[in-house]
Coordinates of C-alpha atoms and ligand atoms in Angstrom, one line a residue:
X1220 CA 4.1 -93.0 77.5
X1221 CA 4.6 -94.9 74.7
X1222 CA 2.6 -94.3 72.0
X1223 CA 1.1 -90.8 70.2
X1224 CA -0.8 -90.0 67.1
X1225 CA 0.9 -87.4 64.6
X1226 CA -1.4 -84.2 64.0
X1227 CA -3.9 -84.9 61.3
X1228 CA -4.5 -80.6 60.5
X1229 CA -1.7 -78.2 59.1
X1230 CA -1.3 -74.8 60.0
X1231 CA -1.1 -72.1 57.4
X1232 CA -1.0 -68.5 58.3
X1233 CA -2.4 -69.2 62.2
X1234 CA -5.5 -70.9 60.4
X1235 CA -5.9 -74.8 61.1
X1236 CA -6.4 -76.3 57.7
X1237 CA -7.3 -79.9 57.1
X1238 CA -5.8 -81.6 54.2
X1239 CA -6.8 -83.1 51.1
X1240 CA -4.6 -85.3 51.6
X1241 CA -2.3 -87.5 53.7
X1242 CA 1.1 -89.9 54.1
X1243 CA 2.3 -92.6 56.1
X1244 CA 4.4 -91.7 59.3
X1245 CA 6.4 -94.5 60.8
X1246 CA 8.7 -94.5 64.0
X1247 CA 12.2 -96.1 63.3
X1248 CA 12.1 -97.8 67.0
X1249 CA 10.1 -100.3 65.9
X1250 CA 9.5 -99.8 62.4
X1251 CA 5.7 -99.1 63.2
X1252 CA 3.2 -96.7 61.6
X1253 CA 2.3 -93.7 64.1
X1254 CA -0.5 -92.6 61.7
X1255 CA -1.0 -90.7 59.1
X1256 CA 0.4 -86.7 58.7
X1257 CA -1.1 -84.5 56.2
X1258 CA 0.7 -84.6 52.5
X1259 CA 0.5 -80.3 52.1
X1260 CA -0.5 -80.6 48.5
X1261 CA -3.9 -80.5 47.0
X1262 CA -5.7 -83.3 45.2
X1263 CA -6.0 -82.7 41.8
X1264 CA -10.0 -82.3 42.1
X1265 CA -9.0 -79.9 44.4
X1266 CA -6.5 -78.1 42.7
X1267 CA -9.1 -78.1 39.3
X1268 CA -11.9 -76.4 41.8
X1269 CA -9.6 -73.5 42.6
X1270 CA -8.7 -73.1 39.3
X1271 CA -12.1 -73.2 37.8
X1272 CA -12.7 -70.5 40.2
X1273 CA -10.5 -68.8 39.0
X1274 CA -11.1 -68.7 35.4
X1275 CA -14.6 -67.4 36.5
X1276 CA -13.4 -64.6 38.6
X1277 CA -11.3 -63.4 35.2
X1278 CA -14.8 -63.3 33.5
X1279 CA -16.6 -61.8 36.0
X1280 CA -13.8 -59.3 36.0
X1281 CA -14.0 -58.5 31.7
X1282 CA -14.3 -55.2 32.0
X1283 CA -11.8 -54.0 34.9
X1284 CA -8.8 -56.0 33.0
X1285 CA -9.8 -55.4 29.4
X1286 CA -9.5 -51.8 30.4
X1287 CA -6.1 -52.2 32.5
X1288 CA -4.7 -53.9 29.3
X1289 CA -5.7 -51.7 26.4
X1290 CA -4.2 -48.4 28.6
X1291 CA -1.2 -50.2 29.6
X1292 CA -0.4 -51.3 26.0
X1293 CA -2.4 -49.4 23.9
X1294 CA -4.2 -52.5 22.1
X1295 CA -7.6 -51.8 20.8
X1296 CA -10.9 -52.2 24.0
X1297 CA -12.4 -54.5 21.5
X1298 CA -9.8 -56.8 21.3
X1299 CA -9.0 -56.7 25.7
X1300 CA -12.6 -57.4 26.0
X1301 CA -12.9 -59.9 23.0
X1302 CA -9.9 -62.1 22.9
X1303 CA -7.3 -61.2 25.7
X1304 CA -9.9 -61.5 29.0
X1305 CA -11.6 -64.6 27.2
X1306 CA -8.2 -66.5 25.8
X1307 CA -6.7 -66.4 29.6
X1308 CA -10.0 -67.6 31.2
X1309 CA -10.2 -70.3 28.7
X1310 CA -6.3 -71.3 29.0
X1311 CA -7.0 -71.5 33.0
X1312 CA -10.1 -73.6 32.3
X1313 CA -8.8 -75.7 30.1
X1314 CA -5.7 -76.9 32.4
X1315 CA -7.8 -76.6 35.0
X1316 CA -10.2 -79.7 33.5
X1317 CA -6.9 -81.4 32.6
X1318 CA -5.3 -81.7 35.5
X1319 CA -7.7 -84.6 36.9
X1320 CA -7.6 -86.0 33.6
X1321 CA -3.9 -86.5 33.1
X1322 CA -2.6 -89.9 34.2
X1323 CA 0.4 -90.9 35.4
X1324 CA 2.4 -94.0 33.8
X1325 CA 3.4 -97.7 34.4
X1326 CA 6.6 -98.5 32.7
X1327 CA 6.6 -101.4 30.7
X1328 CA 9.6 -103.2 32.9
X1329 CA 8.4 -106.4 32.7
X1330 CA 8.1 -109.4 35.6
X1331 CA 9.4 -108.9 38.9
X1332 CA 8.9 -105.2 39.0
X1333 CA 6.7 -102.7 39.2
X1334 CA 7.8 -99.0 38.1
X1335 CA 5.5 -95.9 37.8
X1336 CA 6.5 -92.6 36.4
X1337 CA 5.0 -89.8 38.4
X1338 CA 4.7 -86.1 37.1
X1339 CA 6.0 -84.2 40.4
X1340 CA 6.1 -80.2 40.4
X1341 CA 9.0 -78.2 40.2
X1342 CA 8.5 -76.2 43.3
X1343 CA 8.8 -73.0 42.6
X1344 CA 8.3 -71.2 38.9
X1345 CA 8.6 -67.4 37.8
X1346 CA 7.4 -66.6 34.7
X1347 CA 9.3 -63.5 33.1
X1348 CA 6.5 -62.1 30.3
X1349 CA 6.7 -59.0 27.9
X1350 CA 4.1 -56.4 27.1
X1351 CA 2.3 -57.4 24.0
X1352 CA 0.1 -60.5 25.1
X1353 CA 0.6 -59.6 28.9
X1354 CA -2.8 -61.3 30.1
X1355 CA -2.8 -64.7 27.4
X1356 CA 1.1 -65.0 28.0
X1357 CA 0.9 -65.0 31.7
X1358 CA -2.2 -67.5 30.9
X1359 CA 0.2 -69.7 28.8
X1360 CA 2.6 -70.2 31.6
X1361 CA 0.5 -70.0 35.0
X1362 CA -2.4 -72.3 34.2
X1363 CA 0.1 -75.6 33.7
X1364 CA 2.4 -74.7 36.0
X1365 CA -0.7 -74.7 38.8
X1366 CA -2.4 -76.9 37.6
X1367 CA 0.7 -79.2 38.3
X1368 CA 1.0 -78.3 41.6
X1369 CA 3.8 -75.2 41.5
X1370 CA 4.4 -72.2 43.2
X1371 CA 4.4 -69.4 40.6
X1372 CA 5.7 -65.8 40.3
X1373 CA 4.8 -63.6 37.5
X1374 CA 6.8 -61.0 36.4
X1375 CA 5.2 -59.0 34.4
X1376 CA 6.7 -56.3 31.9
X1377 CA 7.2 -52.6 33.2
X1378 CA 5.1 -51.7 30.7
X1379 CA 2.3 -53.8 31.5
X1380 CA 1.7 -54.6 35.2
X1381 CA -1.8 -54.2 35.5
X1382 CA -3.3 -57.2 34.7
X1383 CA -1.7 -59.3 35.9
X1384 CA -1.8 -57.5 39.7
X1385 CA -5.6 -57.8 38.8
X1386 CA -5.2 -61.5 38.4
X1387 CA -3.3 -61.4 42.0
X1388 CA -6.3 -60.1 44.2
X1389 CA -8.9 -63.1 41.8
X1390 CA -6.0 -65.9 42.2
X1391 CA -6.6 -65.1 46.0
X1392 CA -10.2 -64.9 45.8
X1393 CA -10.7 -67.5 44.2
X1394 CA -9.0 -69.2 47.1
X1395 CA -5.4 -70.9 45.8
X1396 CA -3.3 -70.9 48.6
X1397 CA -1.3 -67.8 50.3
X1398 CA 2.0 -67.9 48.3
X1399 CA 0.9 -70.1 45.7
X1400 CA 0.9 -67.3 43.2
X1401 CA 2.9 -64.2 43.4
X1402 CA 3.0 -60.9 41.2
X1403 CA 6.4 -59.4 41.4
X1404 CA 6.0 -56.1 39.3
X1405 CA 9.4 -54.1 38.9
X1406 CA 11.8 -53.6 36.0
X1407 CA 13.8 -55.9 33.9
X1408 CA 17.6 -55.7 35.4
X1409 CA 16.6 -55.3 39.1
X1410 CA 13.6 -57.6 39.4
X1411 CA 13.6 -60.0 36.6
X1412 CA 17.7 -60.3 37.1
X1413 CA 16.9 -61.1 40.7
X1414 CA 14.0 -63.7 39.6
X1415 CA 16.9 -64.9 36.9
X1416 CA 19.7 -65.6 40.1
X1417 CA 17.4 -66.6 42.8
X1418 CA 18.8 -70.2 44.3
X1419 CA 14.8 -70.7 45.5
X1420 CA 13.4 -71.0 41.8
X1421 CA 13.1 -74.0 40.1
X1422 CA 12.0 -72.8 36.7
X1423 CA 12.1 -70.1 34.7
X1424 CA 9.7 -69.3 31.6
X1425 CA 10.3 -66.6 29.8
X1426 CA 9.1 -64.7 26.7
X1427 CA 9.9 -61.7 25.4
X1428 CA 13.7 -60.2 23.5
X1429 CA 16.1 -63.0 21.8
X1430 CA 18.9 -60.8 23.8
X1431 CA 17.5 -61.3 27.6
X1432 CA 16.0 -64.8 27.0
X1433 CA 19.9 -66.0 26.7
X1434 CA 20.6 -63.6 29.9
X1435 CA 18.3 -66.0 31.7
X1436 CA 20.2 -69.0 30.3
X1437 CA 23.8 -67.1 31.8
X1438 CA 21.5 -66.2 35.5
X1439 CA 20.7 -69.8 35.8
X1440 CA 24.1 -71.2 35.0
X1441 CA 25.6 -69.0 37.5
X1442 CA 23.4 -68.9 40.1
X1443 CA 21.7 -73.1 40.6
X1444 CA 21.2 -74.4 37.4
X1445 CA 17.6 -73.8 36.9
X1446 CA 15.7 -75.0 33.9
X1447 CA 14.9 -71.9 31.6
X1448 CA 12.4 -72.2 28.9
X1449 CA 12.6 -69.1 26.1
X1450 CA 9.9 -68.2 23.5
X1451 CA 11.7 -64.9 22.0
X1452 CA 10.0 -64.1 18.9
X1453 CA 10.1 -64.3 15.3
X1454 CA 10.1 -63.2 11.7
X1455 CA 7.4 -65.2 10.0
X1456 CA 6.8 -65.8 6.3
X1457 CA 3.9 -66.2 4.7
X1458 CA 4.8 -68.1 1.5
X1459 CA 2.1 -67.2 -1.4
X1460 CA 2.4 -69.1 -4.4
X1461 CA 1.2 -68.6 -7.9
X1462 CA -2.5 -70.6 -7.3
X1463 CA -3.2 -69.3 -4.0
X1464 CA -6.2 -67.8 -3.6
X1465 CA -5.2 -64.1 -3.4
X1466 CA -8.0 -62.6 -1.7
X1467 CA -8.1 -65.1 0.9
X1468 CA -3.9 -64.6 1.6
X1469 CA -4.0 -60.7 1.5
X1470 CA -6.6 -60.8 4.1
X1471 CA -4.8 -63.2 5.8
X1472 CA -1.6 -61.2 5.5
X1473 CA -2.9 -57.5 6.4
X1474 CA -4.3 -59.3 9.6
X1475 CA -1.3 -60.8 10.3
X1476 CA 1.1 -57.9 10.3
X1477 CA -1.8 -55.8 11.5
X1478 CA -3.1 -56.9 14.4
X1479 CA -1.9 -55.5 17.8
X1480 CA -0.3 -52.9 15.6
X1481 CA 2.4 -55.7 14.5
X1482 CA 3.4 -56.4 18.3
X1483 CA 3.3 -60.4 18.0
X1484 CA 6.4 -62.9 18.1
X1485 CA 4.2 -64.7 15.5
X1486 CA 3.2 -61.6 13.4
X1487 CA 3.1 -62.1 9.8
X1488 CA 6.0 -59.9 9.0
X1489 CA 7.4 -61.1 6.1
X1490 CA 5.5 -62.0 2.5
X1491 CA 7.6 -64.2 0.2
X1492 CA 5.3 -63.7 -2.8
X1493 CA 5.9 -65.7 -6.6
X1494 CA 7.3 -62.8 -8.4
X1495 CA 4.3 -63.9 -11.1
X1496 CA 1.3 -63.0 -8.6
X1497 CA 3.5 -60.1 -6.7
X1498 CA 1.4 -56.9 -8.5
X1499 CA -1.6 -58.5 -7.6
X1500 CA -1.0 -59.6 -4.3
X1501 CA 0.5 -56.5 -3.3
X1502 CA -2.3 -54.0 -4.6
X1503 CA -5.0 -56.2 -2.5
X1504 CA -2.6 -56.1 0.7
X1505 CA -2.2 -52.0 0.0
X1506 CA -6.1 -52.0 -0.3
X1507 CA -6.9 -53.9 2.9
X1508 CA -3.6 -51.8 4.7
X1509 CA -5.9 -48.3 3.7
X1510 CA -9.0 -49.8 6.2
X1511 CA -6.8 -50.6 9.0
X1512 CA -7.4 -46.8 10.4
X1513 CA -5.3 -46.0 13.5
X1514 CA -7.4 -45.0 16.4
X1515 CA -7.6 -44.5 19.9
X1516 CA -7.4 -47.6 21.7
X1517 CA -10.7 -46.8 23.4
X1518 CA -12.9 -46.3 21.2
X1519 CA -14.9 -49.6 20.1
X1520 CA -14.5 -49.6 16.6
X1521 CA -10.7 -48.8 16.3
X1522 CA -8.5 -52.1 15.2
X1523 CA -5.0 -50.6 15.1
X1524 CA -4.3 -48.9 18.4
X1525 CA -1.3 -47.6 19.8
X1526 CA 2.6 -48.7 20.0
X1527 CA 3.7 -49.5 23.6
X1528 CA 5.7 -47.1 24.5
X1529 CA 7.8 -44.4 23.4
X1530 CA 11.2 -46.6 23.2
X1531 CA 9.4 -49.2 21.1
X1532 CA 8.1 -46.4 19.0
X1533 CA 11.4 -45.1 18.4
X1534 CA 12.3 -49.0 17.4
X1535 CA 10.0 -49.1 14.6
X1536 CA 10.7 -44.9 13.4
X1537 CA 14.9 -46.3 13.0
X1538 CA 13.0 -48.9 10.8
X1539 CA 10.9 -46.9 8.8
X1540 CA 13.8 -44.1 8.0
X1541 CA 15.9 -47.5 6.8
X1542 CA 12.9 -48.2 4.7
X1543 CA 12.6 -44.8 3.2
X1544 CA 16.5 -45.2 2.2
X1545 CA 16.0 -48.9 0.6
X1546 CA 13.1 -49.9 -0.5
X1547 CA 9.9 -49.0 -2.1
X1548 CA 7.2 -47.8 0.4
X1549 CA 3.9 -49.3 -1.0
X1550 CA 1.9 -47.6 1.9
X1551 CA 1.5 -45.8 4.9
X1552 CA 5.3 -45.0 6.7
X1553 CA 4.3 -42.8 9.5
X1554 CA 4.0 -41.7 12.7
X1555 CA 0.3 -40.3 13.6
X1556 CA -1.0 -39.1 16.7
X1557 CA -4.7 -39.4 16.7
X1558 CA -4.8 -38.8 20.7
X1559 CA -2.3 -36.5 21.4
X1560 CA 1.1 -37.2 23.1
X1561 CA 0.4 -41.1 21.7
X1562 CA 2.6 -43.7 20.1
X1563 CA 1.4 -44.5 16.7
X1564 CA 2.5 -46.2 13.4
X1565 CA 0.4 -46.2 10.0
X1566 CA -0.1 -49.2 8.0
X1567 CA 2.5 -49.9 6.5
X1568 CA 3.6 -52.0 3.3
X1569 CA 7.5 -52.1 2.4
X1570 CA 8.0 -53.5 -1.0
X1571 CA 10.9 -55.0 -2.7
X1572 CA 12.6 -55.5 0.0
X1573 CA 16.1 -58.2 0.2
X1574 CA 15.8 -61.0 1.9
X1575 CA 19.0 -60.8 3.7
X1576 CA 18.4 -56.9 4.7
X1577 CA 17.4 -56.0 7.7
X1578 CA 14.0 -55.2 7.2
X1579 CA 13.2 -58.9 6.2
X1580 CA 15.8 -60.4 9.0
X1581 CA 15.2 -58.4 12.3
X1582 CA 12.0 -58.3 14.8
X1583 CA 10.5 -54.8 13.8
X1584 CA 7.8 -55.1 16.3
X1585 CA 4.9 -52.7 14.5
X1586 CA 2.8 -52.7 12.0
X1587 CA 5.4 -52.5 9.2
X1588 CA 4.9 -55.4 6.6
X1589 CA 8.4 -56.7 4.3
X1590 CA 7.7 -57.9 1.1
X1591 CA 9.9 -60.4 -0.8
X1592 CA 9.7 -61.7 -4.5
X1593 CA 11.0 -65.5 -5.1
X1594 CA 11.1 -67.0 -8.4
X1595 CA 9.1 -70.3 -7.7
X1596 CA 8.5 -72.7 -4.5
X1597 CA 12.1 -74.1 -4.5
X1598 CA 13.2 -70.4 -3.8
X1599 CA 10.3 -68.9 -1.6
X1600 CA 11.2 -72.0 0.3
X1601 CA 14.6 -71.2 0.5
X1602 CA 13.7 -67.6 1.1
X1603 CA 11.4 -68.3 4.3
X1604 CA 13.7 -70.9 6.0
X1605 CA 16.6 -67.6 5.7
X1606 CA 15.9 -66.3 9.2
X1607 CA 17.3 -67.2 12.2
X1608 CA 14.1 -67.3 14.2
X1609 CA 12.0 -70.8 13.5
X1610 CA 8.8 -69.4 14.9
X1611 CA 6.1 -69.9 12.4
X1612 CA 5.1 -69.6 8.6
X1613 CA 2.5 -70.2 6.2
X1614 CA 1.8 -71.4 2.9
X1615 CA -0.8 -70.3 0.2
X1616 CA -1.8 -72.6 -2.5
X1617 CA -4.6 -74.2 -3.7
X1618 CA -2.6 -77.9 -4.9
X1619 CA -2.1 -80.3 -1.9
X1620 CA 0.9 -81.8 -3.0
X1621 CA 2.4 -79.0 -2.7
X1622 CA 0.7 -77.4 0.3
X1623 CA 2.4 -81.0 2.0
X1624 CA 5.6 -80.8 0.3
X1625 CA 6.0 -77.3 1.5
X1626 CA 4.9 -77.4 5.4
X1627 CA 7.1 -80.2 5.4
X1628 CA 9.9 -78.1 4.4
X1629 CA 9.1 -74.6 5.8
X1630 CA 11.4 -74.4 9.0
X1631 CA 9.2 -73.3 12.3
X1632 CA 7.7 -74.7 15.4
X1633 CA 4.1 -74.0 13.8
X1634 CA 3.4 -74.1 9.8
X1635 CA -0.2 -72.9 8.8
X1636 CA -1.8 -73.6 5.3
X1637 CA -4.1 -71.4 3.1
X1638 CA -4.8 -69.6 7.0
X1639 CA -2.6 -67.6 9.2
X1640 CA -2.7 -67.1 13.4
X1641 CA -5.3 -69.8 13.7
X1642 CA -4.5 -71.0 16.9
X1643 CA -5.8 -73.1 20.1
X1644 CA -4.6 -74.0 23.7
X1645 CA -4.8 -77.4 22.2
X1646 CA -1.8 -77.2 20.2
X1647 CA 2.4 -76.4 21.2
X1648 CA 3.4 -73.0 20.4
X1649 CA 7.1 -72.1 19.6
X1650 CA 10.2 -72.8 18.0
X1651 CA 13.5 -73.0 17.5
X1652 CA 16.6 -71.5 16.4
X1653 CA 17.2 -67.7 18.0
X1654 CA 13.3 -68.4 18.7
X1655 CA 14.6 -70.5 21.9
X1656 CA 13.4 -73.5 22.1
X1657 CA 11.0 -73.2 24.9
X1658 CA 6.8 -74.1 24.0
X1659 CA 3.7 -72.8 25.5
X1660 CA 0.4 -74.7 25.2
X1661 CA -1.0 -78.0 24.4
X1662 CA -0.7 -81.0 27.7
X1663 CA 3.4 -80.9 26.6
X1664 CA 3.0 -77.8 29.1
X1665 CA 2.1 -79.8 31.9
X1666 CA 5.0 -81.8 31.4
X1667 CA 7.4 -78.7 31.1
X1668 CA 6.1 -77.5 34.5
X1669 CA 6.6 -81.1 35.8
X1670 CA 9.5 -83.6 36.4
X1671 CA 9.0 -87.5 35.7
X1672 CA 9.6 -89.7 38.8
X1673 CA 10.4 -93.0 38.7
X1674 CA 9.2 -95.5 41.8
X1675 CA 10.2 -98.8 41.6
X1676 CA 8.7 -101.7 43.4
X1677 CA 10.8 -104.8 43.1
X1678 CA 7.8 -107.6 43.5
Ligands
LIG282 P1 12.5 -57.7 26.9 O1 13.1 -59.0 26.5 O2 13.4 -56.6 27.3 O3 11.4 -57.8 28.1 C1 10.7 -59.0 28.4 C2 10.7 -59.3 29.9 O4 12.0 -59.4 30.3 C3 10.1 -58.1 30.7 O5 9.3 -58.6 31.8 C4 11.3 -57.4 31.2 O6 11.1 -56.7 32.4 C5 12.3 -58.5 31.4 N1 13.7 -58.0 31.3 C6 14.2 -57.0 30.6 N2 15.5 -56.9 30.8 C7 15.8 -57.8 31.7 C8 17.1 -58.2 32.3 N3 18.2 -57.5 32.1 N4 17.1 -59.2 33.2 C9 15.9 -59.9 33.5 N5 14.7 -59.6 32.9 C10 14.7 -58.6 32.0 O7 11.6 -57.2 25.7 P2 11.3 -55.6 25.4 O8 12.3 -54.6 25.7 O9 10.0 -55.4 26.0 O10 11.1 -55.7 23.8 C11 12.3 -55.7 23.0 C12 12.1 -56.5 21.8 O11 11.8 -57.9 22.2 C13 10.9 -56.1 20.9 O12 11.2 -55.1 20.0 C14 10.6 -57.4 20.2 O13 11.5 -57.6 19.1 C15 11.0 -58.5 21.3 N6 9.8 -58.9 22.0 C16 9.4 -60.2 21.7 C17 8.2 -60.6 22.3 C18 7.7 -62.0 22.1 O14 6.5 -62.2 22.3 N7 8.5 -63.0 21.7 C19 7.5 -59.8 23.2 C20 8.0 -58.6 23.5 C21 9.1 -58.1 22.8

């Protein structure tokens, strides 16, 4: 016999699958093409219909994971249901209509030659998330890394498993492939270390502490060398300057150190006020502090629920008691329990504090505001770019010039004026500095979960 026909089916899991696609198969007796095997990686229509699919299931399933995330973190049901559930189906939809969007390149080599630039995936990614955003941050990271052809592993935080097991059992209903995506739940030095030092991963992304985003930089360079993307948090000013308009900032800043009870790398956490507005700034943020009522994260009209856990609780307590020592405590400053045996923080506003203390330089992680006074632009400019996070900051004024001259200068991967935490899959989120470098979002994600590769055609 001399010639045969290469099988035109794979075989996954006993089950004969035929392929989206396929490749060339030569014989190097002769140099002459056997046929054509299957190429075990789907089309990007294909890969966008599992995806869609996917986003749907997540809405279908609203209530079940809105639920699993407010009593794993303690974050308001309003908010699960409202924004969490909704911002990860969108994220998955929106890579999901990119991915047969996003072209691939010629590069401009000139006669004789013809070289294209292909986005190729990874292989294999893990993404390492915390407990705060477990559902949008797992979104962030998942949706490009699919929708570029990976095979991803979540790890999600021990204190915040739920969800994302949830999104397991719809990932697989809504048909991507066995192994495709995994949900390793466990803790932090046994699982994620072993995610960290596995020779099999490609990829890490991470988010969460400053501290174990640089242990996943020391796993990779002693293990193979994987690429590690960190997001690790921040301590964001909002600059307000003496012709802001006040009402608009204070709302702007009570919601931004407010919302999930302060638990946001991005969280508004520091004010850097003109000393000649501070009294009045500061009255209207007290105010709008006073309606933020703590609640049980259950009931629909509470929108400052619970602290994660006791641990973090006792975090933000060690702050307070600083506070109590140092500075002037405009409001709120304790610990409440409106269910009991829960973690919960009041309001709070901490005035007069130093720049260069820790209250205004360290991730507090609750709802615990720092306010600093700077004697013009120059110096709330100087004041804001005085962290070592570059995560994100705002300004407040009513001139342009300014508002321009002062983005420009204002230090962080995102820079918001006259609004704070306005935000869209459309656009990179992260930063630099002890941030880490790494970004989330925007088509730059696909490219992250991607490597460029060059094919060159001499002609
Ligand atoms: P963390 O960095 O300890 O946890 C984040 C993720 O890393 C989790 O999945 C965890 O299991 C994993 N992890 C923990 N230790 C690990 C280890 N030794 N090896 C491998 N993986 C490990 O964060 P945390 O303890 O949950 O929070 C601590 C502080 O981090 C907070 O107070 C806050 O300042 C900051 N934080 C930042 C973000 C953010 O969005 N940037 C989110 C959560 C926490």
């Amino acid at each position: 016999m001399t010639s045969t026909s290469p099988p035109t089916s794979l075989l996954i899991d006993g089950v004969e699958v035929t392929p989206d696609a396929t490749m060339p198969a030569y014989t190097p007796r002769d140099g002459s093409l056997l046929g054509h095997v299957p190429l075990a990686r789907l089309a990007p229509a294909a890969r966008k219909a599992v995806l869609l699919r996917f986003a749907a299931l997540v809405r279908e399933h609203t209530e079940e994971l809105a639920l699993a995330e407010t009593l794993d973190t303690g974050k308001p049901i309003r908010e699960s249901r409202q924004v969490d559930v909704p911002t990860c189906a969108d994220v998955l939809t929106w890579y999901a209509e990119a991915i047969d969007k996003h072209y691939d390149l010629i590069a401009p080599t000139g006669p004789g030659a013809l070289a294209t630039i292909t986005r190729r995936p990874l292989g294999v990614v893990a993404a390492v998330v915390p407990w705060n955003y477990p559902l949008i941050i797992t979104a962030w990271k998942i949706a490009p890394a699919l929708a570029v052809g990976n095979s991803v592993i979540v790890k999600p935080a021990e204190q915040s498993p739920s969800s994302a097991l949830i999104l397991a059992r719809l990932a697989a209903e809504a048909g991507l492939p066995d192994g495709v995506f995994t949900v390793l739940s466990g803790d932090g030095p046994t699982t994620g270390a072993a995610l960290g030092r596995h020779p099999g991963i490609d990829k890490i992304g991470f988010t969460g502490s400053v501290e174990v985003g640089r242990l996943f930089h020391r796993y990779s360079g002693e293990s193979n060398g994987k690429a590690v993307a960190v997001e690790a948090g921040g301590k964001s000013a909002q600059v307000v300057l003496p012709d802001a308009d006040l009402d608009a900032a204070a709302s702007a800043i009570a919601w931004g150190i407010f919302y999930n009870a302060g638990q946001t790398c991005h969280a508004g956490s520091r004010v850097v006020v003109d000393r000649s507005v501070h009294d009045e700034l500061v009255g209207r943020v007290v105010d709008l502090a006073k309606t933020f009522t703590v609640g049980d994260p259950l009931a629909e009209d509470t929108v400052l629920g619970a602290i994660v856990d006791r641990t973090q609780l006792d975090r933000v307590v060690g702050y307070l008691d600083l506070a109590r020592d140092t500075v002037d405590v405009a409001f709120g400053g304790s610990v409440l329990e409106p269910v009991p045996g829960g973690t919960y923080v009041e309001p709070t506003v901490l005035d007069g504090v130093a720049n260069d203390s820790r209250l205004a330089q360290e991730e507090i992680f609750g709802p615990v505001l720092s306010v600093v006074t700077a004697d013009g632009p120059d110096e709330a400019v100087a004041l804001a770019n005085a962290t070592r996070f570059e995560l994100a900051a705002a300004v407040w004024t009513r001139d342009v010039t300014t508002a321009h001259r002062v983005a420009d200068a204002l230090r962080a991967g995102t820079v918001w004026v006259n609004t704070f935490d306005a935000a869209s899959v459309t656009t990179p989120f992260g930063g630099g500095g002890d941030t880490g470098g790494g970004r989330d979002r925007s088509l730059a994600a696909l490219d992250a979960y991607s490597a460029p590769k060059t094919t060159w055609f001499a002609l």
